[in-house]
Short mmCIF file of C-alpha atoms in Angstrom, two decimals:
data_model
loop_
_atom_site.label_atom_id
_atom_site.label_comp_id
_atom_site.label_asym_id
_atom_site.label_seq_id
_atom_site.Cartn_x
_atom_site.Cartn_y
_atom_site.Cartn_z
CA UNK A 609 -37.52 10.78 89.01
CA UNK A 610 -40.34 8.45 89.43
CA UNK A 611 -43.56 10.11 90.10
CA UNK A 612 -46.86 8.37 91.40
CA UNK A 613 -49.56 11.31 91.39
CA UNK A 614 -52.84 10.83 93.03
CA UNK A 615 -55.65 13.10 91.75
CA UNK A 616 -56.04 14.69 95.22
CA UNK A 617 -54.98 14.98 98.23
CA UNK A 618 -58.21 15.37 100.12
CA UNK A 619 -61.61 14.19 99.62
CA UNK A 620 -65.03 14.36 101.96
CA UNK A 621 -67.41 12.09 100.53
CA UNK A 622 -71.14 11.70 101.67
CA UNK A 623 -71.88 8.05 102.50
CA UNK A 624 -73.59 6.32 99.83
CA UNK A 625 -71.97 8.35 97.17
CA UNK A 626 -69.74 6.68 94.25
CA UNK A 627 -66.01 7.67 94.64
CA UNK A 628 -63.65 7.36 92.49
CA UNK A 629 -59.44 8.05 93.33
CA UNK A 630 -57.09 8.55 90.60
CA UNK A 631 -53.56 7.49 90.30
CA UNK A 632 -50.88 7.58 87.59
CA UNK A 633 -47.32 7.29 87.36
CA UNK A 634 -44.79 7.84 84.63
CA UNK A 635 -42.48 5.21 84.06
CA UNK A 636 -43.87 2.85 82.78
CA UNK A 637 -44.32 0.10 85.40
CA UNK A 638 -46.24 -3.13 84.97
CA UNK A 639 -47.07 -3.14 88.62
CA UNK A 640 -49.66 -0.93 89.98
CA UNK A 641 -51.35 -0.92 94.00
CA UNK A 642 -54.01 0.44 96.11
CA UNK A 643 -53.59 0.40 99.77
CA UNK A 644 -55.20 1.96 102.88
CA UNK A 645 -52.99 3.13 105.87
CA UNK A 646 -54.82 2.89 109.19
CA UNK A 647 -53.68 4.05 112.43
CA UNK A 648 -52.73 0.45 114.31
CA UNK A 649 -53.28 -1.52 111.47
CA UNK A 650 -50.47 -0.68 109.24
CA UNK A 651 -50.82 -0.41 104.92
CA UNK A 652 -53.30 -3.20 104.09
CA UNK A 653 -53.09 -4.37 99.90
CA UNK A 654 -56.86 -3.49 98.56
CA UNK A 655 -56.07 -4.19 94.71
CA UNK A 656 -53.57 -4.91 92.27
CA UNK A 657 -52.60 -5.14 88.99
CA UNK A 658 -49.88 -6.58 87.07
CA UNK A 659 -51.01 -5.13 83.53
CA UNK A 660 -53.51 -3.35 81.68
CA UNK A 661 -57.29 -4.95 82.32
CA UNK A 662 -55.89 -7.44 85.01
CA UNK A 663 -56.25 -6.99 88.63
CA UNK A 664 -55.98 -9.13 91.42
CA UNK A 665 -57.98 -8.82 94.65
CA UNK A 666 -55.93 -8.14 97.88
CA UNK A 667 -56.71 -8.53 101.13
CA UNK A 668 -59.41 -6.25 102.16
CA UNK A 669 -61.30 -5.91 98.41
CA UNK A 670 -64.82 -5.73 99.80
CA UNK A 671 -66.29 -2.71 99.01
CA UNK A 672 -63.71 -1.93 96.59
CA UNK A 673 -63.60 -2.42 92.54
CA UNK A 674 -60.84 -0.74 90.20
CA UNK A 675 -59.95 0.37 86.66
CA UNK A 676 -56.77 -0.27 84.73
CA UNK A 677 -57.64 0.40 80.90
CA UNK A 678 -54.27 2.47 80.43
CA UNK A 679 -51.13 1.25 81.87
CA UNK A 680 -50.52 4.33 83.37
CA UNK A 681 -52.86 4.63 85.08
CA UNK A 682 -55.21 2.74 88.02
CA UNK A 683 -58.61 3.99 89.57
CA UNK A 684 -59.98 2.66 93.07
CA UNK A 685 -63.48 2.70 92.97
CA UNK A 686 -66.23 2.99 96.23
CA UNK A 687 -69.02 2.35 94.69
CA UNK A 688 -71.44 3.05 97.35
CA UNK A 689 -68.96 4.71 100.49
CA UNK A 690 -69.55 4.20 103.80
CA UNK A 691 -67.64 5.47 107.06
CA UNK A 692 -65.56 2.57 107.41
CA UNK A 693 -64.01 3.27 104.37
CA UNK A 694 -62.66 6.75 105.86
CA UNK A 695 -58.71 5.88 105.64
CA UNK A 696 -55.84 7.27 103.86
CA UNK A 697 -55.25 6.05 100.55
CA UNK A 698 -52.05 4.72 98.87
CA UNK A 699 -51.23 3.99 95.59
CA UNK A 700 -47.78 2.84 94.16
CA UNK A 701 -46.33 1.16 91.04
CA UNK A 702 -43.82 -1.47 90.93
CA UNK A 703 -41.56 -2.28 87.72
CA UNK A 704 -41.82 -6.01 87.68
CA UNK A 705 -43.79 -8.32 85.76
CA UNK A 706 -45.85 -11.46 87.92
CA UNK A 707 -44.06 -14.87 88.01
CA UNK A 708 -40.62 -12.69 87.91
CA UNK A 709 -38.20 -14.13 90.92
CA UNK A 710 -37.07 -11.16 93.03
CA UNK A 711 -39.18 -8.46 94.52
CA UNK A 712 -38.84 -4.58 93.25
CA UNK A 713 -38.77 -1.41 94.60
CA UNK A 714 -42.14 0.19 95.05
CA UNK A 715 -42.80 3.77 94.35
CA UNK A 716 -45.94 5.51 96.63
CA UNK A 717 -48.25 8.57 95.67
CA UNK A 718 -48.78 10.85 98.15
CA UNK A 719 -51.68 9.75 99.30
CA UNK A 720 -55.28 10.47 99.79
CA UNK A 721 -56.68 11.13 102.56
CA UNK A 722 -60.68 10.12 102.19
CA UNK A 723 -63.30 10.95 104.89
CA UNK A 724 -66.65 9.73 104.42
CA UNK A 725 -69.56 11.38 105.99
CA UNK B 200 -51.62 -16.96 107.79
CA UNK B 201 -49.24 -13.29 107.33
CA UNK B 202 -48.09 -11.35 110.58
CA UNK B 203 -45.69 -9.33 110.71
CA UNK B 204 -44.62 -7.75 114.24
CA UNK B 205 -42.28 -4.44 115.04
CA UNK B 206 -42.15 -2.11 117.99
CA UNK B 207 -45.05 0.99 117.78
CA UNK B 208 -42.94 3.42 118.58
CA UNK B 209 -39.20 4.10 120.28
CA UNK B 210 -37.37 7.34 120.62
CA UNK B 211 -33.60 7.76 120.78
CA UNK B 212 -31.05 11.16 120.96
CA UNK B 213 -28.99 12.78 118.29
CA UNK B 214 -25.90 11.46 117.16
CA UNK B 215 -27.09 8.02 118.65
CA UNK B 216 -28.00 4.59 116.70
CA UNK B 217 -31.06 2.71 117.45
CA UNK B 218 -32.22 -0.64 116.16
CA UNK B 219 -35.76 -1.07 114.72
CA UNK B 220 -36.65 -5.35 115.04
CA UNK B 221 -39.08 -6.99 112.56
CA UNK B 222 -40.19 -10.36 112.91
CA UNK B 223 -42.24 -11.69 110.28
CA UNK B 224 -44.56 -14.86 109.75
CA UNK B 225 -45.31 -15.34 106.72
CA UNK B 226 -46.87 -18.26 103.66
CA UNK B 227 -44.41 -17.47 100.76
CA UNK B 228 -40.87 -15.41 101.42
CA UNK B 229 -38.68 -13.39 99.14
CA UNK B 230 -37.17 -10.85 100.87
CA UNK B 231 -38.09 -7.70 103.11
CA UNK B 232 -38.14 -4.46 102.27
CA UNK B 233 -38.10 -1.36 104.69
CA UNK B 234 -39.33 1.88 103.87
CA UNK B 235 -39.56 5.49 105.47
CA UNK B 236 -42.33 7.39 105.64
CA UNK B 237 -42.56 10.99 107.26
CA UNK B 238 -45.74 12.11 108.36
CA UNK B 239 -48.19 12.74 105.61
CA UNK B 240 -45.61 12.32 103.31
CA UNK B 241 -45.31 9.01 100.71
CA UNK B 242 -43.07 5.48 101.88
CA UNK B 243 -39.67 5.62 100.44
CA UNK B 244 -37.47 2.90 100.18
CA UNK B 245 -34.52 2.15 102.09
CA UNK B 246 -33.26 -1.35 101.51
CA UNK B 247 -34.41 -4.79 100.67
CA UNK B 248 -32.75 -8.17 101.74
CA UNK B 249 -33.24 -11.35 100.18
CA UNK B 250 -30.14 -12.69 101.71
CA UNK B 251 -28.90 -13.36 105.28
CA UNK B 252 -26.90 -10.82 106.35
CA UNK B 253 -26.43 -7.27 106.89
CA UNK B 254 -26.54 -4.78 103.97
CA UNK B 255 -24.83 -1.35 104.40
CA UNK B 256 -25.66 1.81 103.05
CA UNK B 257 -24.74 4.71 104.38
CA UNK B 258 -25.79 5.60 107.84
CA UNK B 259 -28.60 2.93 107.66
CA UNK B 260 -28.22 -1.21 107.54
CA UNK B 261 -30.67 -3.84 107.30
CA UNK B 262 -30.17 -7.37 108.68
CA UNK B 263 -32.26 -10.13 107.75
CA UNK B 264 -32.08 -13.32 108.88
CA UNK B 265 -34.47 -15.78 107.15
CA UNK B 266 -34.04 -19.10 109.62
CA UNK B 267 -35.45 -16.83 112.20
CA UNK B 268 -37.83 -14.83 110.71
CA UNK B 269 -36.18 -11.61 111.45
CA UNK B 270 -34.81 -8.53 110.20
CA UNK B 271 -33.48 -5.07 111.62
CA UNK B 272 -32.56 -1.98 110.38
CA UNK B 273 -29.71 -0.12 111.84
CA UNK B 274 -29.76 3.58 111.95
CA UNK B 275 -26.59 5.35 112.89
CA UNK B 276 -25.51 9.27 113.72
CA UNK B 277 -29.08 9.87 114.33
CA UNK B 278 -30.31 13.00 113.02
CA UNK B 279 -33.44 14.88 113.92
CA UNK B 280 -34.68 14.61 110.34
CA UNK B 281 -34.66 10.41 111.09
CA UNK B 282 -37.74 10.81 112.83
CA UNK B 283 -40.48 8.98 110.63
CA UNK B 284 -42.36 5.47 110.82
CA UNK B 285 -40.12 3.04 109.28
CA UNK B 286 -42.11 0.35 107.94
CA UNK B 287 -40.98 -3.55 107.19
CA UNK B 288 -42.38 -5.37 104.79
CA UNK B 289 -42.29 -9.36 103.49
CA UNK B 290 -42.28 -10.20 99.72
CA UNK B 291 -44.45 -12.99 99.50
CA UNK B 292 -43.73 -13.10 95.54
CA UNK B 293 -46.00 -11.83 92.87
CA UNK B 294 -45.17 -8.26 93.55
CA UNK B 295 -46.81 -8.77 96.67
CA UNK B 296 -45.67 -7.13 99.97
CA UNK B 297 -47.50 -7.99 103.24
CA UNK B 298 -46.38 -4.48 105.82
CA UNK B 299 -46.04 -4.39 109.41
CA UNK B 300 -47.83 -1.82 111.30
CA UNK B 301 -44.83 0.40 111.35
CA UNK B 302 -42.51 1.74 114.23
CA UNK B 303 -42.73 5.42 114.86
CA UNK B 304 -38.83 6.77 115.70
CA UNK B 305 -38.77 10.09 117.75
CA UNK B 306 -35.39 11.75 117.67
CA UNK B 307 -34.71 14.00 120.43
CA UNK B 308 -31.72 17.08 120.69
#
């Protein structure tokens, strides 16, 4: 089974704090996300990355940076958190490389669920 | 500009079929996926189109129709465990999906 693991499932962050989310998965997939899930608003693409030490903004980056330096594995990164950035957090990995025709399947962590205080 | 557009919600009884629409707008178009996600629980897939037509698997189908911009997923024998948000989503290429806000489905005895 593919598995997407987020490092937790719940965080409370104080605003202005640096904040850092986790996310690894196991099989090997060039692909790797960040999105936030908002109530009305649907799963909006923060990040991506299509291999190790690229990423590609999405469409809400501001206030966002991230990590990939192992191909397993992808960080999301607040550097200085602020209440708007309360959401639930998504990652998921993908098994296709960029400039391949044809979408992929695309596997989700659990999610995070950030509040910022 | 991207915009994708489903119901917010719609609620049907066991052992019935309901029909979930998705229109999409979109700059760039490979396909759409649609996914199931149970409350705090991960997206799962369920099917992706690139083709017109309706694909079949099991008690779920998806339709897509690309002249039109639209796409439905067919859910039939409705069980209670079918109640989720089921979430459509565009393939704009690169790996890139663009989601719709997601239709909550409420299955009642």
């Amino acid at each position: 089974d593919v598995k997407v693991t987020q490092s937790s499932r719940y965080l409370v962050k104080r605003t202005g704090e640096k904040v850092f989310l986790e996310c690894v998965q196991d099989m090997d997939h060039e692909n790797m996300f960040w999105y936030r899930q908002d109530p009305g608003l649907g799963l909006r693409l923060i990040y991506f990355s299509y291999d190790v030490k690229m990423k590609e903004k999405g469409d809400i980056p501001e206030g966002y940076s991230v990590s990939r330096e192992k191909k397993e594995r992808f960080s999301l990164i607040l550097e200085s958190a602020s209440t708007n950035q309360t959401s639930m957090y998504l990652c998921a990995s993908s098994p296709r490389k960029v400039g391949e025709t044809g979408g992929t399947e695309a596997f989700f962590g659990q999610g995070t669920r950030l509040t910022v205080v | 500009g991207q915009n994708i557009d489903q119901p917010t919600e719609m609620t049907a009884t066991e052992g019935a079929i309901v029909q979930i629409n998705c229109t999409y707008q979109t700059s760039g178009f490979n396909g759409l996926f649609w996914y199931q996600q149970h409350a705090g629980e991960a997206p799962t897939f369920l099917s992706y189109n690139v083709l017109d037509g309706l694909e079949e698997k099991g008690r779920f189908s998806s339709f897509l129709s690309r002249s039109k911009g639209y796409s439905y997923l067919l859910l039939k024998e409705l069980q209670m465990k079918d109640s989720a948000s089921y979430l459509c989503a565009a393939y704009t290429g690169f790996q890139k999906l663009v989601f719709g806000t997601g239709t909550r489905l409420l299955v009642s005895p």
